[in-house]
Short mmCIF file of C-alpha atoms in Angstrom, two decimals:
data_model
loop_
_atom_site.label_atom_id
_atom_site.label_comp_id
_atom_site.label_asym_id
_atom_site.label_seq_id
_atom_site.Cartn_x
_atom_site.Cartn_y
_atom_site.Cartn_z
CA MET A 1 -21.58 41.34 26.38
CA ARG A 2 -25.15 42.34 27.67
CA GLU A 3 -26.62 41.82 24.32
CA ILE A 4 -25.14 38.82 24.11
CA ARG A 5 -26.90 37.69 26.91
CA ASN A 6 -30.21 39.88 26.46
CA ARG A 7 -30.02 37.54 22.89
CA GLY A 8 -30.58 34.54 25.27
CA TYR A 9 -26.98 33.55 25.34
CA ALA A 10 -25.43 31.69 28.18
CA ASP A 11 -21.88 32.31 26.71
CA THR A 12 -20.03 34.42 24.26
CA TRP A 13 -16.95 33.89 22.24
CA ILE A 14 -14.33 35.94 20.98
CA TRP A 15 -11.16 35.83 18.08
CA SER A 16 -8.44 37.62 19.72
CA SER A 17 -5.09 39.08 18.54
CA ASP A 18 -2.64 38.53 21.20
CA MET A 19 -1.92 42.34 21.26
CA ALA A 20 -5.77 42.26 22.56
CA LYS A 21 -5.68 38.75 25.05
CA ARG A 22 -5.28 40.54 27.80
CA ALA A 23 -7.71 43.00 27.94
CA TYR A 24 -10.38 40.30 27.12
CA GLN A 25 -9.46 38.21 29.97
CA LYS A 26 -9.92 41.41 32.24
CA LEU A 27 -13.21 40.93 31.33
CA GLY A 28 -14.01 37.47 31.99
CA TYR A 29 -12.54 35.11 28.46
CA VAL A 30 -10.69 32.52 29.08
CA ASP A 31 -8.55 30.41 26.48
CA ALA A 32 -10.62 27.62 24.61
CA ASP A 33 -9.14 25.58 22.72
CA PHE A 34 -12.05 23.59 20.50
CA GLY A 35 -9.80 21.60 17.87
CA LEU A 36 -9.86 24.79 15.62
CA ARG A 37 -6.58 23.94 13.60
CA GLU A 38 -5.07 26.39 10.46
CA HIS A 39 -2.97 25.52 7.54
CA LYS A 40 -1.51 27.59 5.32
CA TRP A 41 -1.42 27.12 1.50
CA HIS A 42 1.33 29.10 -0.36
CA ARG A 43 1.61 28.59 -4.89
CA MET B 1 -4.97 26.48 30.29
CA PRO B 2 -8.08 26.42 32.84
CA GLU B 3 -10.82 24.53 33.57
CA LEU B 4 -13.78 24.80 31.85
CA PRO B 5 -16.94 24.74 32.70
CA LEU B 6 -17.92 23.76 29.17
CA ASP B 7 -17.93 20.73 27.56
CA LEU B 8 -15.59 20.79 24.54
CA SER B 9 -16.28 17.20 23.58
CA ASP B 10 -19.27 17.06 21.63
CA ARG B 11 -19.40 19.28 18.06
CA ASP B 12 -21.50 21.25 18.64
CA THR B 13 -19.33 24.26 20.13
CA PRO B 14 -16.82 23.61 16.87
CA ARG B 15 -19.88 23.98 14.64
CA HIS B 16 -21.75 26.52 15.93
CA ILE B 17 -18.08 28.73 15.28
CA GLN B 18 -17.35 27.53 12.12
CA GLU B 19 -20.89 27.98 10.48
CA ASN B 20 -20.53 31.48 12.34
CA MET B 21 -17.37 32.62 10.34
CA ILE B 22 -18.47 31.18 7.51
CA ALA B 23 -21.94 33.35 8.22
CA TYR B 24 -19.16 36.52 8.98
CA MET B 25 -17.59 35.74 5.17
CA ARG B 26 -20.67 35.77 3.71
CA LEU B 27 -21.77 39.39 4.79
CA PHE B 28 -18.49 40.27 1.82
CA ALA B 29 -19.73 37.76 -0.75
CA GLY B 30 -20.59 39.22 -4.29
CA LEU B 31 -18.13 42.65 -3.37
CA PRO B 32 -15.99 43.41 -6.34
CA GLY B 33 -13.52 41.46 -6.11
CA MET B 34 -14.74 39.19 -3.99
CA ILE B 35 -14.86 35.72 -4.65
CA SER B 36 -16.15 32.00 -2.65
CA TYR B 37 -17.55 29.17 -2.84
CA ASP B 38 -20.46 27.91 -1.01
CA ALA B 39 -21.04 24.10 -1.07
CA GLU B 40 -19.50 20.82 0.29
CA THR B 41 -16.70 23.61 0.90
CA TYR B 42 -16.95 27.15 1.99
CA TRP B 43 -13.66 28.91 1.08
CA PHE B 44 -13.12 33.09 -0.04
CA VAL B 45 -11.17 35.07 -1.32
CA CYS B 46 -10.34 38.44 -1.82
CA GLY B 47 -7.97 40.52 -3.34
CA LYS B 48 -7.08 42.73 0.07
CA PRO B 49 -6.31 42.19 3.73
CA ALA B 50 -9.31 42.21 5.31
CA PRO B 51 -11.05 40.25 5.48
CA GLY B 52 -8.52 38.38 3.89
CA ASN B 53 -8.58 34.61 2.28
CA ILE B 54 -9.55 31.62 4.33
CA ILE B 55 -11.03 28.04 4.25
CA LEU B 56 -14.06 27.38 6.36
CA ARG B 57 -15.14 23.98 5.72
CA ALA B 58 -14.90 19.99 3.71
CA ASN B 59 -16.88 17.75 3.63
CA TRP B 60 -15.58 15.15 1.35
CA PRO B 61 -16.03 11.25 1.48
CA ASP B 62 -12.21 9.59 2.29
CA GLY B 63 -11.94 8.20 -1.43
CA SER B 64 -12.18 11.35 -3.48
CA ALA B 65 -10.40 13.79 -0.66
CA GLU B 66 -6.97 14.00 -2.59
CA ALA B 67 -8.46 14.85 -5.59
CA ARG B 68 -10.90 17.28 -3.71
CA ILE B 69 -7.55 18.90 -2.07
CA ASP B 70 -5.89 19.47 -5.20
CA ALA B 71 -8.75 20.45 -7.55
CA LEU B 72 -9.66 23.12 -4.41
CA PHE B 73 -6.05 24.48 -4.86
CA ALA B 74 -6.08 24.93 -9.13
CA GLN B 75 -9.88 27.05 -7.95
CA VAL B 76 -8.28 29.16 -5.66
CA GLY B 77 -5.07 29.70 -7.09
CA GLN B 78 -7.12 31.39 -9.72
CA HIS B 79 -7.75 33.97 -7.42
CA SER B 80 -4.68 33.73 -4.97
CA ASP B 81 -0.94 32.89 -4.55
CA GLU B 82 -1.93 32.32 -0.59
CA ILE B 83 -4.70 31.57 1.53
CA GLY B 84 -5.22 29.80 5.88
CA TRP B 85 -7.74 26.60 5.28
CA MET B 86 -8.95 26.38 9.21
CA VAL B 87 -10.34 22.80 10.14
CA PHE B 88 -12.37 22.49 12.06
CA PRO B 89 -13.20 18.72 14.51
CA GLY B 90 -16.64 18.21 12.06
CA ASP B 91 -14.68 18.36 8.56
CA GLN B 92 -14.49 15.47 6.13
CA PRO B 93 -12.81 13.30 6.04
CA ALA B 94 -12.07 13.35 9.75
CA ASP B 95 -7.67 13.23 8.81
CA LEU B 96 -7.99 16.26 6.63
CA GLY B 97 -5.51 17.99 9.03
CA ARG B 98 -2.99 15.15 8.39
CA ARG B 99 -3.21 14.83 4.79
CA LEU B 100 -2.61 18.84 4.38
CA GLU B 101 0.36 18.07 6.89
CA ALA B 102 1.30 15.29 4.79
CA ARG B 103 1.07 17.99 1.36
CA GLY B 104 3.49 20.40 3.71
CA MET B 105 1.31 22.40 5.06
CA PRO B 106 1.78 22.16 9.12
CA GLY B 107 -1.30 23.12 11.40
CA GLY B 108 -0.86 25.46 14.35
CA PRO B 109 -3.61 26.71 16.52
CA GLY B 110 -6.83 28.43 14.35
CA GLY B 111 -6.35 31.78 16.60
CA ASN B 112 -6.36 32.84 20.44
CA TRP B 113 -10.45 31.51 20.87
CA LEU B 114 -11.59 33.11 24.08
CA TRP B 115 -14.44 31.82 25.64
CA ALA B 116 -17.09 34.12 28.12
CA ASP B 117 -19.55 32.88 31.19
CA LEU B 118 -22.10 35.08 30.73
CA THR B 119 -24.11 34.14 33.64
CA THR B 120 -21.74 34.88 35.64
CA LEU B 121 -21.10 38.94 34.63
CA GLY B 122 -20.07 40.79 36.92
CA ALA B 123 -20.46 45.03 37.20
CA GLY B 124 -18.23 45.57 34.42
CA PRO B 125 -14.98 47.38 33.97
CA THR B 126 -14.49 50.65 34.78
CA VAL B 127 -14.89 53.41 32.26
CA PRO B 128 -13.44 56.57 31.11
CA SER B 129 -15.39 59.66 32.29
CA GLY B 130 -18.09 60.46 29.42
CA PHE B 131 -18.08 57.05 27.27
CA HIS B 132 -20.71 55.09 25.86
CA ILE B 133 -21.16 52.64 22.95
CA GLU B 134 -23.81 53.50 20.59
CA PRO B 135 -25.36 50.44 18.21
CA VAL B 136 -24.61 51.53 14.82
CA ARG B 137 -28.22 52.42 13.37
CA ASP B 138 -27.82 53.66 9.39
CA ASP B 139 -25.03 54.64 6.60
CA HIS B 140 -24.07 57.63 7.97
CA MET B 141 -23.36 55.66 11.71
CA MET B 142 -21.52 52.74 9.73
CA ALA B 143 -18.91 55.59 8.17
CA GLU B 144 -17.88 55.96 11.21
CA TRP B 145 -17.54 52.83 12.35
CA VAL B 146 -15.02 52.15 9.54
CA ARG B 147 -13.26 55.22 9.47
CA VAL B 148 -12.34 54.44 13.21
CA SER B 149 -11.64 50.74 12.80
CA GLU B 150 -9.63 52.08 10.24
CA ALA B 151 -8.10 54.36 12.08
CA GLY B 152 -7.90 51.52 14.41
CA PHE B 153 -6.19 49.03 12.41
CA GLY B 154 -4.10 50.48 9.84
CA SER B 155 -5.93 49.51 7.02
CA GLU B 156 -8.48 51.21 4.17
CA LEU B 157 -11.66 48.74 4.72
CA SER B 158 -14.14 50.11 2.76
CA SER B 159 -15.65 46.76 1.98
CA PHE B 160 -16.87 46.47 5.15
CA TYR B 161 -18.74 49.43 4.38
CA GLU B 162 -19.95 47.76 1.37
CA ALA B 163 -20.87 44.56 3.44
CA TYR B 164 -22.48 45.88 6.86
CA ALA B 165 -24.45 48.34 4.65
CA ARG B 166 -25.84 46.02 2.45
CA HIS B 167 -26.69 43.56 5.41
CA GLY B 168 -28.66 46.45 7.03
CA TYR B 169 -29.72 47.42 10.39
CA GLY B 170 -33.10 46.69 10.73
CA PRO B 171 -34.69 44.38 13.61
CA ASP B 172 -33.51 41.20 11.36
CA ALA B 173 -29.62 41.63 10.65
CA PHE B 174 -27.56 39.29 12.56
CA SER B 175 -24.48 41.59 11.93
CA LEU B 176 -24.30 44.05 14.57
CA HIS B 177 -22.08 46.98 15.24
CA TYR B 178 -20.92 49.38 17.59
CA ILE B 179 -19.07 52.44 18.42
CA GLY B 180 -17.75 53.77 21.74
CA TYR B 181 -17.82 57.24 22.05
CA LEU B 182 -15.36 60.11 24.15
CA GLY B 183 -17.68 62.04 24.54
CA ASP B 184 -18.69 62.77 20.77
CA ILE B 185 -15.35 61.69 19.80
CA PRO B 186 -15.58 58.06 18.66
CA VAL B 187 -12.85 56.06 19.65
CA THR B 188 -13.52 52.06 19.30
CA SER B 189 -15.31 49.97 17.41
CA GLY B 190 -16.63 46.43 17.20
CA THR B 191 -19.08 44.02 16.18
CA LEU B 192 -21.50 41.28 16.89
CA LEU B 193 -22.42 38.32 14.42
CA ASP B 194 -25.31 36.67 15.95
CA ALA B 195 -25.53 33.46 13.79
CA GLY B 196 -24.26 29.86 13.63
CA GLY B 197 -26.07 29.07 16.95
CA CYS B 198 -23.63 31.60 18.86
CA ALA B 199 -22.96 35.14 19.50
CA THR B 200 -19.30 36.05 18.28
CA ILE B 201 -17.41 39.08 18.19
CA TYR B 202 -15.74 40.12 15.45
CA ASP B 203 -14.03 43.45 13.83
CA ILE B 204 -12.24 45.18 17.93
CA SER B 205 -10.35 48.10 17.40
CA THR B 206 -9.20 51.54 18.90
CA PRO B 207 -6.65 54.00 16.86
CA PRO B 208 -3.63 53.97 18.55
CA ASN B 209 -4.13 57.87 19.95
CA PHE B 210 -7.17 56.49 22.21
CA ARG B 211 -5.64 52.76 22.96
CA ALA B 212 -4.13 54.55 26.55
CA ARG B 213 -8.01 56.31 27.85
CA VAL B 214 -9.94 53.45 26.20
CA LEU B 215 -8.39 49.94 27.48
CA ALA B 216 -10.46 49.10 30.19
CA ALA B 217 -12.89 50.31 28.73
CA PRO B 218 -15.75 46.89 27.37
CA LEU B 219 -14.37 47.68 23.74
CA PRO B 220 -10.93 47.30 24.50
CA THR B 221 -7.54 47.43 21.23
CA PRO B 222 -6.90 44.89 18.58
#
């Protein structure tokens, strides 16, 4: 996160597994829903 | 969900994330067994669980969308029996998600996206004694990064070595990789992708036998 800040960004994103979510929240990450939705196609 | 000091009503944020994810998949383009299409749509198919099969962009006129969806599935179906389709707010037609649902493809959240404000970054978490993080600087370290990641994710990731080593490690690199060590033992790994207007963290993993000790460190377990 410090490297990202050193690159000039004021914020950062992470795509977390369910398992890791709590660990990242401890680092200051919060849920952010910007409207991305996933659909699954099977033959 | 907590209130965010972040305006998600404009399209910049999802567009940045979309471009960042496409930049990530492009790192693998052209490697053996990996097929991608990068134009008005972006899709990527590989014969391995990672980096996986994914559609990340569609930009079609309203009137031709149904035929284009059919054509896209026909193309993808030549290489895979399944694929995920991430629909972003800026994709066109604007009702693309509803069209996919009408085809029997219900939509759900596209992963757990977490955001952090770096302007209020604190002192950082407590780390185990002897823990330190090093950037991957050469192919030897990249191979070590892959070994840690394979142990953490429990899957074969040789294509990640090929993709990341091909991208390189110089000052122009936007795909940056890190290894966390306990002393001289590699115990965790991660990737920072500075692309598309945002910096996003991917690939974080810690082998099971180190998770209890490293979990509080800055590169937590998957």
